[in-house]
Amino acid sequence: MNGETNWPKVAVVGAGAVGGYFGGLLARAGVPVTMIGRPAFVDAVNKSGLRLDTVQFQDTVHPAVSTELSAAAGADIVFFCVKSTDTASTASELAKYVSGSCAVLSLQNGVNNVEEIRKASGIDALPTVVYVAASVPSPGLVRHLGRGDLVIGPHSPRVDRIAEFFERAKLPCRVSDNIEGELWTKLVWNCALNAVSGLGRVTYGEIIANEDAKKVVEATVYEVLAVAKKKGVHPPGLEDPKVALAGAYQIGMQMAGTRSSTAQDMARGKHTEIDALNGYVARLGAELGVPTPVNHTLYTLVKLQEANF
């Protein structure tokens, strides 16, 4: 437990796997954290604390919890972790409670959430790329399987202060002046692996071990890069498509035992974020005149299953 007292106040909006993991680590460091989630989460944490089962340690922390967005009032930093499908409605409501000086960080899948937050609420949110394999096996329990680092940017006094805060709290964070490219790098990995994991009901490791599945991954990656190129986005380090494909395989191996968030949602009969992933690439490809048959197929198959949820 960190003994510092001059921490900013943090609110986590959407205390699922990502919000639960990062909010839990901040609480463990001594940061005053309020986590906003569903009633089952709030009840479990009030009863037994937030249990963190990570690759480095097991611990229980006791952050403040609430089911109401009004609990974010007074926060200096907000982690905005809701599903992309809930971005606009949540941002509009959140704007009633946060001040203009509050830094709202979008820790979400997809590349256009910040734009959606601004459009819905006027909040000048900051894009944040998240790399973590985590799940919520039961309310109040966060299981961490790998990584746990963030990318924010571009450099500015506000961004640099937030990066310094993460460093003090021992959360790995990198600042990039090409944050749009960083978001698209994450989109490449998500599009390559998430839907395949969900439709196949398999882990990332099982995808990488299957030659036919790897061909689907390859085609998906190349399509996303073609759309990015036409849009004028430059995912850093992915100029060579073969390097990008190797990166997708590496992510799969690093998180071999993980099932994607898409797979976890589908297994629970919940709607996924596919519209912000392969669906987004397919729509943008159509607008830009770039063929995306594999991304469109993955998107369509997931949506067909969602229709029965």
PDB file of N, CA, C and O in Angstrom, residues 20-69:
ATOM      1  N   GLY A  20     -12.161  -2.829 -13.706  1.00  0.00           N
ATOM      2  CA  GLY A  20     -11.898  -3.499 -12.441  1.00  0.00           C
ATOM      3  C   GLY A  20     -10.417  -3.715 -12.205  1.00  0.00           C
ATOM      4  O   GLY A  20      -9.922  -3.539 -11.084  1.00  0.00           O
ATOM      5  N   TYR A  21      -9.701  -4.097 -13.264  1.00  0.00           N
ATOM      6  CA  TYR A  21      -8.266  -4.349 -13.121  1.00  0.00           C
ATOM      7  C   TYR A  21      -7.503  -3.066 -12.802  1.00  0.00           C
ATOM      8  O   TYR A  21      -6.796  -2.986 -11.795  1.00  0.00           O
ATOM      9  N   PHE A  22      -7.665  -2.049 -13.654  1.00  0.00           N
ATOM     10  CA  PHE A  22      -6.886  -0.828 -13.454  1.00  0.00           C
ATOM     11  C   PHE A  22      -7.367  -0.062 -12.214  1.00  0.00           C
ATOM     12  O   PHE A  22      -6.552   0.474 -11.450  1.00  0.00           O
ATOM     13  N   GLY A  23      -8.673  -0.016 -12.003  1.00  0.00           N
ATOM     14  CA  GLY A  23      -9.175   0.621 -10.792  1.00  0.00           C
ATOM     15  C   GLY A  23      -8.712  -0.099  -9.541  1.00  0.00           C
ATOM     16  O   GLY A  23      -8.362   0.527  -8.535  1.00  0.00           O
ATOM     17  N   GLY A  24      -8.680  -1.427  -9.595  1.00  0.00           N
ATOM     18  CA  GLY A  24      -8.217  -2.207  -8.464  1.00  0.00           C
ATOM     19  C   GLY A  24      -6.757  -1.961  -8.147  1.00  0.00           C
ATOM     20  O   GLY A  24      -6.367  -1.839  -6.975  1.00  0.00           O
ATOM     21  N   LEU A  25      -5.929  -1.873  -9.185  1.00  0.00           N
ATOM     22  CA  LEU A  25      -4.504  -1.605  -8.954  1.00  0.00           C
ATOM     23  C   LEU A  25      -4.296  -0.214  -8.363  1.00  0.00           C
ATOM     24  O   LEU A  25      -3.426  -0.016  -7.504  1.00  0.00           O
ATOM     25  N   LEU A  26      -5.071   0.760  -8.837  1.00  0.00           N
ATOM     26  CA  LEU A  26      -4.955   2.107  -8.275  1.00  0.00           C
ATOM     27  C   LEU A  26      -5.370   2.113  -6.806  1.00  0.00           C
ATOM     28  O   LEU A  26      -4.709   2.732  -5.960  1.00  0.00           O
ATOM     29  N   ALA A  27      -6.474   1.422  -6.492  1.00  0.00           N
ATOM     30  CA  ALA A  27      -6.906   1.340  -5.096  1.00  0.00           C
ATOM     31  C   ALA A  27      -5.830   0.682  -4.241  1.00  0.00           C
ATOM     32  O   ALA A  27      -5.565   1.091  -3.101  1.00  0.00           O
ATOM     33  N   ARG A  28      -5.189  -0.331  -4.783  1.00  0.00           N
ATOM     34  CA  ARG A  28      -4.123  -1.037  -4.052  1.00  0.00           C
ATOM     35  C   ARG A  28      -2.931  -0.109  -3.797  1.00  0.00           C
ATOM     36  O   ARG A  28      -2.218  -0.270  -2.784  1.00  0.00           O
ATOM     37  N   ALA A  29      -2.715   0.854  -4.709  1.00  0.00           N
ATOM     38  CA  ALA A  29      -1.609   1.804  -4.543  1.00  0.00           C
ATOM     39  C   ALA A  29      -1.950   2.919  -3.564  1.00  0.00           C
ATOM     40  O   ALA A  29      -1.096   3.748  -3.257  1.00  0.00           O
ATOM     41  N   GLY A  30      -3.207   2.951  -3.099  1.00  0.00           N
ATOM     42  CA  GLY A  30      -3.608   3.985  -2.152  1.00  0.00           C
ATOM     43  C   GLY A  30      -4.353   5.141  -2.771  1.00  0.00           C
ATOM     44  O   GLY A  30      -4.672   6.121  -2.087  1.00  0.00           O
ATOM     45  N   VAL A  31      -4.635   5.070  -4.070  1.00  0.00           N
ATOM     46  CA  VAL A  31      -5.371   6.130  -4.760  1.00  0.00           C
ATOM     47  C   VAL A  31      -6.837   6.078  -4.327  1.00  0.00           C
ATOM     48  O   VAL A  31      -7.427   4.994  -4.259  1.00  0.00           O
ATOM     49  N   PRO A  32      -7.467   7.232  -4.040  1.00  0.00           N
ATOM     50  CA  PRO A  32      -8.900   7.229  -3.727  1.00  0.00           C
ATOM     51  C   PRO A  32      -9.711   6.957  -4.994  1.00  0.00           C
ATOM     52  O   PRO A  32      -9.788   7.797  -5.896  1.00  0.00           O
ATOM     53  N   VAL A  33     -10.298   5.769  -5.075  1.00  0.00           N
ATOM     54  CA  VAL A  33     -10.990   5.310  -6.278  1.00  0.00           C
ATOM     55  C   VAL A  33     -12.454   5.042  -5.961  1.00  0.00           C
ATOM     56  O   VAL A  33     -12.767   4.396  -4.951  1.00  0.00           O
ATOM     57  N   THR A  34     -13.328   5.528  -6.825  1.00  0.00           N
ATOM     58  CA  THR A  34     -14.740   5.172  -6.771  1.00  0.00           C
ATOM     59  C   THR A  34     -15.071   4.400  -8.040  1.00  0.00           C
ATOM     60  O   THR A  34     -14.834   4.895  -9.152  1.00  0.00           O
ATOM     61  N   MET A  35     -15.585   3.189  -7.885  1.00  0.00           N
ATOM     62  CA  MET A  35     -15.864   2.332  -9.034  1.00  0.00           C
ATOM     63  C   MET A  35     -17.369   2.224  -9.224  1.00  0.00           C
ATOM     64  O   MET A  35     -18.112   1.885  -8.295  1.00  0.00           O
ATOM     65  N   ILE A  36     -17.814   2.527 -10.436  1.00  0.00           N
ATOM     66  CA  ILE A  36     -19.237   2.562 -10.759  1.00  0.00           C
ATOM     67  C   ILE A  36     -19.558   1.375 -11.651  1.00  0.00           C
ATOM     68  O   ILE A  36     -18.986   1.221 -12.743  1.00  0.00           O
ATOM     69  N   GLY A  37     -20.444   0.513 -11.179  1.00  0.00           N
ATOM     70  CA  GLY A  37     -20.745  -0.706 -11.921  1.00  0.00           C
ATOM     71  C   GLY A  37     -22.157  -1.187 -11.664  1.00  0.00           C
ATOM     72  O   GLY A  37     -22.995  -0.477 -11.091  1.00  0.00           O
ATOM     73  N   ARG A  38     -22.405  -2.410 -12.041  1.00  0.00           N
ATOM     74  CA  ARG A  38     -23.737  -2.994 -11.907  1.00  0.00           C
ATOM     75  C   ARG A  38     -24.013  -3.386 -10.454  1.00  0.00           C
ATOM     76  O   ARG A  38     -23.079  -3.554  -9.661  1.00  0.00           O
ATOM     77  N   PRO A  39     -25.284  -3.560 -10.114  1.00  0.00           N
ATOM     78  CA  PRO A  39     -25.629  -3.900  -8.715  1.00  0.00           C
ATOM     79  C   PRO A  39     -24.912  -5.136  -8.186  1.00  0.00           C
ATOM     80  O   PRO A  39     -24.476  -5.144  -7.024  1.00  0.00           O
ATOM     81  N   ALA A  40     -24.752  -6.169  -9.010  1.00  0.00           N
ATOM     82  CA  ALA A  40     -24.087  -7.386  -8.535  1.00  0.00           C
ATOM     83  C   ALA A  40     -22.636  -7.107  -8.151  1.00  0.00           C
ATOM     84  O   ALA A  40     -22.125  -7.645  -7.157  1.00  0.00           O
ATOM     85  N   PHE A  41     -21.965  -6.252  -8.933  1.00  0.00           N
ATOM     86  CA  PHE A  41     -20.583  -5.867  -8.624  1.00  0.00           C
ATOM     87  C   PHE A  41     -20.537  -5.082  -7.319  1.00  0.00           C
ATOM     88  O   PHE A  41     -19.717  -5.365  -6.434  1.00  0.00           O
ATOM     89  N   VAL A  42     -21.404  -4.103  -7.203  1.00  0.00           N
ATOM     90  CA  VAL A  42     -21.420  -3.258  -6.005  1.00  0.00           C
ATOM     91  C   VAL A  42     -21.716  -4.087  -4.763  1.00  0.00           C
ATOM     92  O   VAL A  42     -21.046  -3.950  -3.724  1.00  0.00           O
ATOM     93  N   ASP A  43     -22.689  -4.966  -4.841  1.00  0.00           N
ATOM     94  CA  ASP A  43     -23.032  -5.816  -3.693  1.00  0.00           C
ATOM     95  C   ASP A  43     -21.856  -6.700  -3.286  1.00  0.00           C
ATOM     96  O   ASP A  43     -21.559  -6.855  -2.092  1.00  0.00           O
ATOM     97  N   ALA A  44     -21.182  -7.288  -4.292  1.00  0.00           N
ATOM     98  CA  ALA A  44     -20.064  -8.192  -4.000  1.00  0.00           C
ATOM     99  C   ALA A  44     -18.905  -7.452  -3.350  1.00  0.00           C
ATOM    100  O   ALA A  44     -18.298  -7.944  -2.379  1.00  0.00           O
ATOM    101  N   VAL A  45     -18.578  -6.248  -3.860  1.00  0.00           N
ATOM    102  CA  VAL A  45     -17.452  -5.490  -3.302  1.00  0.00           C
ATOM    103  C   VAL A  45     -17.794  -4.975  -1.912  1.00  0.00           C
ATOM    104  O   VAL A  45     -16.942  -4.976  -1.011  1.00  0.00           O
ATOM    105  N   ASN A  46     -19.018  -4.525  -1.726  1.00  0.00           N
ATOM    106  CA  ASN A  46     -19.420  -4.084  -0.379  1.00  0.00           C
ATOM    107  C   ASN A  46     -19.331  -5.221   0.635  1.00  0.00           C
ATOM    108  O   ASN A  46     -18.988  -5.010   1.796  1.00  0.00           O
ATOM    109  N   LYS A  47     -19.624  -6.423   0.186  1.00  0.00           N
ATOM    110  CA  LYS A  47     -19.625  -7.574   1.088  1.00  0.00           C
ATOM    111  C   LYS A  47     -18.222  -8.109   1.361  1.00  0.00           C
ATOM    112  O   LYS A  47     -17.851  -8.359   2.522  1.00  0.00           O
ATOM    113  N   SER A  48     -17.434  -8.276   0.282  1.00  0.00           N
ATOM    114  CA  SER A  48     -16.155  -8.996   0.442  1.00  0.00           C
ATOM    115  C   SER A  48     -14.952  -8.267  -0.137  1.00  0.00           C
ATOM    116  O   SER A  48     -13.847  -8.813  -0.148  1.00  0.00           O
ATOM    117  N   GLY A  49     -15.133  -7.047  -0.649  1.00  0.00           N
ATOM    118  CA  GLY A  49     -14.035  -6.340  -1.288  1.00  0.00           C
ATOM    119  C   GLY A  49     -13.869  -6.756  -2.742  1.00  0.00           C
ATOM    120  O   GLY A  49     -14.536  -7.683  -3.221  1.00  0.00           O
ATOM    121  N   LEU A  50     -12.999  -6.061  -3.445  1.00  0.00           N
ATOM    122  CA  LEU A  50     -12.671  -6.396  -4.833  1.00  0.00           C
ATOM    123  C   LEU A  50     -11.459  -7.314  -4.829  1.00  0.00           C
ATOM    124  O   LEU A  50     -10.366  -6.926  -4.416  1.00  0.00           O
ATOM    125  N   ARG A  51     -11.654  -8.538  -5.275  1.00  0.00           N
ATOM    126  CA  ARG A  51     -10.577  -9.521  -5.270  1.00  0.00           C
ATOM    127  C   ARG A  51      -9.800  -9.449  -6.585  1.00  0.00           C
ATOM    128  O   ARG A  51     -10.386  -9.501  -7.666  1.00  0.00           O
ATOM    129  N   LEU A  52      -8.492  -9.336  -6.470  1.00  0.00           N
ATOM    130  CA  LEU A  52      -7.606  -9.254  -7.623  1.00  0.00           C
ATOM    131  C   LEU A  52      -6.768 -10.525  -7.702  1.00  0.00           C
ATOM    132  O   LEU A  52      -5.965 -10.800  -6.809  1.00  0.00           O
ATOM    133  N   ASP A  53      -6.986 -11.301  -8.754  1.00  0.00           N
ATOM    134  CA  ASP A  53      -6.222 -12.532  -8.982  1.00  0.00           C
ATOM    135  C   ASP A  53      -5.360 -12.285 -10.208  1.00  0.00           C
ATOM    136  O   ASP A  53      -5.803 -12.454 -11.341  1.00  0.00           O
ATOM    137  N   THR A  54      -4.127 -11.836 -10.003  1.00  0.00           N
ATOM    138  CA  THR A  54      -3.262 -11.443 -11.109  1.00  0.00           C
ATOM    139  C   THR A  54      -2.109 -12.423 -11.260  1.00  0.00           C
ATOM    140  O   THR A  54      -1.891 -13.294 -10.413  1.00  0.00           O
ATOM    141  N   VAL A  55      -1.357 -12.241 -12.344  1.00  0.00           N
ATOM    142  CA  VAL A  55      -0.213 -13.126 -12.560  1.00  0.00           C
ATOM    143  C   VAL A  55       0.915 -12.822 -11.579  1.00  0.00           C
ATOM    144  O   VAL A  55       1.822 -13.636 -11.398  1.00  0.00           O
ATOM    145  N   GLN A  56       0.875 -11.646 -10.931  1.00  0.00           N
ATOM    146  CA  GLN A  56       1.923 -11.299  -9.971  1.00  0.00           C
ATOM    147  C   GLN A  56       1.504 -11.511  -8.516  1.00  0.00           C
ATOM    148  O   GLN A  56       2.341 -11.794  -7.660  1.00  0.00           O
ATOM    149  N   PHE A  57       0.220 -11.360  -8.214  1.00  0.00           N
ATOM    150  CA  PHE A  57      -0.201 -11.408  -6.808  1.00  0.00           C
ATOM    151  C   PHE A  57      -1.706 -11.678  -6.724  1.00  0.00           C
ATOM    152  O   PHE A  57      -2.436 -11.570  -7.712  1.00  0.00           O
ATOM    153  N   GLN A  58      -2.140 -12.026  -5.532  1.00  0.00           N
ATOM    154  CA  GLN A  58      -3.561 -12.097  -5.188  1.00  0.00           C
ATOM    155  C   GLN A  58      -3.780 -11.158  -4.004  1.00  0.00           C
ATOM    156  O   GLN A  58      -3.019 -11.199  -3.026  1.00  0.00           O
ATOM    157  N   ASP A  59      -4.803 -10.330  -4.108  1.00  0.00           N
ATOM    158  CA  ASP A  59      -5.050  -9.354  -3.046  1.00  0.00           C
ATOM    159  C   ASP A  59      -6.523  -8.951  -3.081  1.00  0.00           C
ATOM    160  O   ASP A  59      -7.228  -9.208  -4.068  1.00  0.00           O
ATOM    161  N   THR A  60      -6.966  -8.335  -2.011  1.00  0.00           N
ATOM    162  CA  THR A  60      -8.324  -7.797  -1.943  1.00  0.00           C
ATOM    163  C   THR A  60      -8.242  -6.330  -1.554  1.00  0.00           C
ATOM    164  O   THR A  60      -7.527  -5.972  -0.610  1.00  0.00           O
ATOM    165  N   VAL A  61      -8.933  -5.474  -2.304  1.00  0.00           N
ATOM    166  CA  VAL A  61      -8.950  -4.043  -2.021  1.00  0.00           C
ATOM    167  C   VAL A  61     -10.396  -3.618  -1.757  1.00  0.00           C
ATOM    168  O   VAL A  61     -11.343  -4.347  -2.066  1.00  0.00           O
ATOM    169  N   HIS A  62     -10.537  -2.424  -1.196  1.00  0.00           N
ATOM    170  CA  HIS A  62     -11.868  -1.975  -0.786  1.00  0.00           C
ATOM    171  C   HIS A  62     -12.138  -0.554  -1.297  1.00  0.00           C
ATOM    172  O   HIS A  62     -12.219   0.390  -0.496  1.00  0.00           O
ATOM    173  N   PRO A  63     -12.284  -0.392  -2.623  1.00  0.00           N
ATOM    174  CA  PRO A  63     -12.610   0.927  -3.158  1.00  0.00           C
ATOM    175  C   PRO A  63     -14.054   1.298  -2.847  1.00  0.00           C
ATOM    176  O   PRO A  63     -14.879   0.435  -2.529  1.00  0.00           O
ATOM    177  N   ALA A  64     -14.356   2.587  -2.934  1.00  0.00           N
ATOM    178  CA  ALA A  64     -15.752   3.005  -2.871  1.00  0.00           C
ATOM    179  C   ALA A  64     -16.451   2.514  -4.140  1.00  0.00           C
ATOM    180  O   ALA A  64     -15.853   2.475  -5.219  1.00  0.00           O
ATOM    181  N   VAL A  65     -17.700   2.126  -4.021  1.00  0.00           N
ATOM    182  CA  VAL A  65     -18.438   1.598  -5.163  1.00  0.00           C
ATOM    183  C   VAL A  65     -19.834   2.216  -5.208  1.00  0.00           C
ATOM    184  O   VAL A  65     -20.386   2.622  -4.175  1.00  0.00           O
ATOM    185  N   SER A  66     -20.390   2.253  -6.407  1.00  0.00           N
ATOM    186  CA  SER A  66     -21.728   2.801  -6.585  1.00  0.00           C
ATOM    187  C   SER A  66     -22.318   2.302  -7.893  1.00  0.00           C
ATOM    188  O   SER A  66     -21.576   1.931  -8.810  1.00  0.00           O
ATOM    189  N   THR A  67     -23.625   2.302  -7.969  1.00  0.00           N
ATOM    190  CA  THR A  67     -24.300   1.998  -9.235  1.00  0.00           C
ATOM    191  C   THR A  67     -24.650   3.273  -9.995  1.00  0.00           C
ATOM    192  O   THR A  67     -25.127   3.196 -11.127  1.00  0.00           O
ATOM    193  N   GLU A  68     -24.398   4.436  -9.392  1.00  0.00           N
ATOM    194  CA  GLU A  68     -24.854   5.711  -9.959  1.00  0.00           C
ATOM    195  C   GLU A  68     -23.704   6.519 -10.546  1.00  0.00           C
ATOM    196  O   GLU A  68     -22.655   6.674  -9.912  1.00  0.00           O
ATOM    197  N   LEU A  69     -23.932   7.075 -11.736  1.00  0.00           N
ATOM    198  CA  LEU A  69     -22.913   7.926 -12.356  1.00  0.00           C
ATOM    199  C   LEU A  69     -22.642   9.187 -11.543  1.00  0.00           C
ATOM    200  O   LEU A  69     -21.559   9.764 -11.639  1.00  0.00           O
TER     201      LEU A  69
END
